[in-house]
Coordinates of C-alpha atoms in Angstrom, one line a residue:
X3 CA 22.5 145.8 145.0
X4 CA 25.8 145.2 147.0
X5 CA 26.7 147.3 149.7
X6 CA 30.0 149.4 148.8
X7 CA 30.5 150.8 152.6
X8 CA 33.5 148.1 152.3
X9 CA 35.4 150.6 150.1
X10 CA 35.4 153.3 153.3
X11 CA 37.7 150.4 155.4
X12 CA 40.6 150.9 152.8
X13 CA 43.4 153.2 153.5
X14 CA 43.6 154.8 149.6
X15 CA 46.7 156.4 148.7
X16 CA 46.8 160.6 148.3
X17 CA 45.7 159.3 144.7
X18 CA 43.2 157.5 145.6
X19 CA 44.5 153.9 145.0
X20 CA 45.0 150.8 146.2
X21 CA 48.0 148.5 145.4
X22 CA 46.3 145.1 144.0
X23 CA 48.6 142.1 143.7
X24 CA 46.8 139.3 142.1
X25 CA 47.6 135.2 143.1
X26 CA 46.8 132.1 141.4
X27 CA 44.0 130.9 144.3
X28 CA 45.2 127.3 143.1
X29 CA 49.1 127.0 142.8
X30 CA 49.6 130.1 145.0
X31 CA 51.8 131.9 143.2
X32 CA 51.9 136.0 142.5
X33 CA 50.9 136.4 138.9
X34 CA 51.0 140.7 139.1
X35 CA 50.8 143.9 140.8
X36 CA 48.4 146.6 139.8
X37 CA 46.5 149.7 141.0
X38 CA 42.9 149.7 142.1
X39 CA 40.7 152.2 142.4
X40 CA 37.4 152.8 144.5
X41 CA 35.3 151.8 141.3
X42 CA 38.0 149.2 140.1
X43 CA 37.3 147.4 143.5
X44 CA 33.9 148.4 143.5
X45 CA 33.4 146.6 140.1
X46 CA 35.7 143.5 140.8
X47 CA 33.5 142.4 143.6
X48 CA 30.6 143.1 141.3
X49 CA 31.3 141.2 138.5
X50 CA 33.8 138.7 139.8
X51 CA 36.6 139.4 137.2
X52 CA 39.4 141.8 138.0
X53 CA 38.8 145.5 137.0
X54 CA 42.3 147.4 137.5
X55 CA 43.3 151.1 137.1
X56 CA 45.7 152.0 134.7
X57 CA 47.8 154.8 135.7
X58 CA 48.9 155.8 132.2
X59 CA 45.7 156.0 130.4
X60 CA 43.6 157.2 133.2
X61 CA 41.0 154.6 132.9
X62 CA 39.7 151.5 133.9
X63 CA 41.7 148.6 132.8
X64 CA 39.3 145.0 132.9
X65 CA 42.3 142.0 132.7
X66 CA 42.0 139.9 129.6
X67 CA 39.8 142.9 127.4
X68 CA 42.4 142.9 124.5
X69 CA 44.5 139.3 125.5
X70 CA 41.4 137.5 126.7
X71 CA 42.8 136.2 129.8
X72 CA 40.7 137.4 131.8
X73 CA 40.9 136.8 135.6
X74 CA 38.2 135.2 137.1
X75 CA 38.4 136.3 141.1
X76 CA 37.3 133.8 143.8
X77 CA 38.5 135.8 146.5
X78 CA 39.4 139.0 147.8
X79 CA 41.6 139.7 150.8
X80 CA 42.5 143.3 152.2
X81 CA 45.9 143.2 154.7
X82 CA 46.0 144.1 158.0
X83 CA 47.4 147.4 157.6
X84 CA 44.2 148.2 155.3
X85 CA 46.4 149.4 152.6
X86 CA 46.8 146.5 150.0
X87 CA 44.3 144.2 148.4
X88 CA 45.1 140.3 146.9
X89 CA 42.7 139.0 144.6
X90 CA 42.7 135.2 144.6
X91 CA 42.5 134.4 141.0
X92 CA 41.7 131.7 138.3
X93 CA 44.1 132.9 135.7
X94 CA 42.3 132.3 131.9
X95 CA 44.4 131.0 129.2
X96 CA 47.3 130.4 132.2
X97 CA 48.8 134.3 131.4
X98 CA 49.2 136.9 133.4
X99 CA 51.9 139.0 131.9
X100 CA 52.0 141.1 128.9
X101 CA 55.0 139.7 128.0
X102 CA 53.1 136.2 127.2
X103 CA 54.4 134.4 130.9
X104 CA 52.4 133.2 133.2
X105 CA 53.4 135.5 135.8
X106 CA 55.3 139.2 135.8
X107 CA 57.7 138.1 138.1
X108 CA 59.8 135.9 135.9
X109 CA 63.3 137.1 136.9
X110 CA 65.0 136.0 139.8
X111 CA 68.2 137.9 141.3
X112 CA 71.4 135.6 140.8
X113 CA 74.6 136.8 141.7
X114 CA 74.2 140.4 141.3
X115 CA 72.3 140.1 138.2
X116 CA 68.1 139.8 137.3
X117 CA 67.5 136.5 135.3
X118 CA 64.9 135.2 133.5
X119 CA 63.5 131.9 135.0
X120 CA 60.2 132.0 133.0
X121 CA 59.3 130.9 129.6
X122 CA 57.3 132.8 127.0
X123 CA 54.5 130.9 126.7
X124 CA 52.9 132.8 123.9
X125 CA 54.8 135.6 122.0
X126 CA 52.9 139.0 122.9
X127 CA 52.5 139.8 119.2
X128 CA 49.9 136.8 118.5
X129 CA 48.0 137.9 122.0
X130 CA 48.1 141.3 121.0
X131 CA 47.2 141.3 117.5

C-alpha cells in the first residue's frame, strides 16, 4: 500500500483543491488545467493515469472515461510554493481538449484579439458520441 502522507505537503485551497496543469512529458507543451483533489491525487499516483475533480458535477473526473484518451502520467511534480501540481503526461489518442485539439490552449492573443492557432483534430461530436 502507498504511503499518502505526501498529500499533507500540499497547500489545498479553502475548497480543498489543488490546481493540476497537465504537460506532454515528451514535446513539453501544456495540454490543460484542472482541479485535484486529495483522492484525485491520491488516485493518480495510484493508478498512473490522471484522476481530476470536476467542480461542476462534484465528482471524480478519470481523463479519457467517455473520449478514451486517457492520460497515462510518468511524472508528478508539486511547485515550490506547494500550491500547484504538473502531471507529466503521455497524451492517448494525441487529445487533450474537449474541443477535439490537442491542447486547451489553442488561442493565442494577436493584436488585441484571442485567435485560434490549433486545429480540430477530431470533431467533438464523433469523440463524444
Amino acid at each position: 500500500m502507498q504511503s499518502t502522507d505526501f498529500l499533507d505537503a500540499i497547500r489545498w485551497t479553502d475548497d480543498g483543491l489543488v490546481p493540476a496543469i497537465a504537460q506532454d512529458a515528451e514535446s513539453g507543451r501544456i495540454l490543460m488545467m484542472a482541479w485535484m483533489n486529495r483522492e484525485s491525487l491520491q488516485l493518480t499516483a495510484a493508478e498512473g493515469r490522471a484522476v481530476y475533480w470536476s467542480r461542476s458535477r462534484q465528482s471524480l473526473w478519470r481523463k479519457g472515461e467517455s473520449s478514451g484518451h486517457v492520460q497515462q502520467v510518468k511524472e508528478i511534480r508539486l511547485d515550490c510554493d506547494e500550491d500547484v501540481i504538473v502531471l507529466m503526461v503521455e497524451q492517448l489518442g494525441g487529445m487533450a481538449c474537449h474541443t477535439g485539439r490537442e491542447s486547451c490552449f489553442y488561442r493565442v492573443l494577436q493584436d488585441g484579439q484571442w485567435v485560434t492557432v490549433d486545429p480540430v483534430l477530431k470533431d467533438p461530436k464523433e469523440i463524444y458520441a
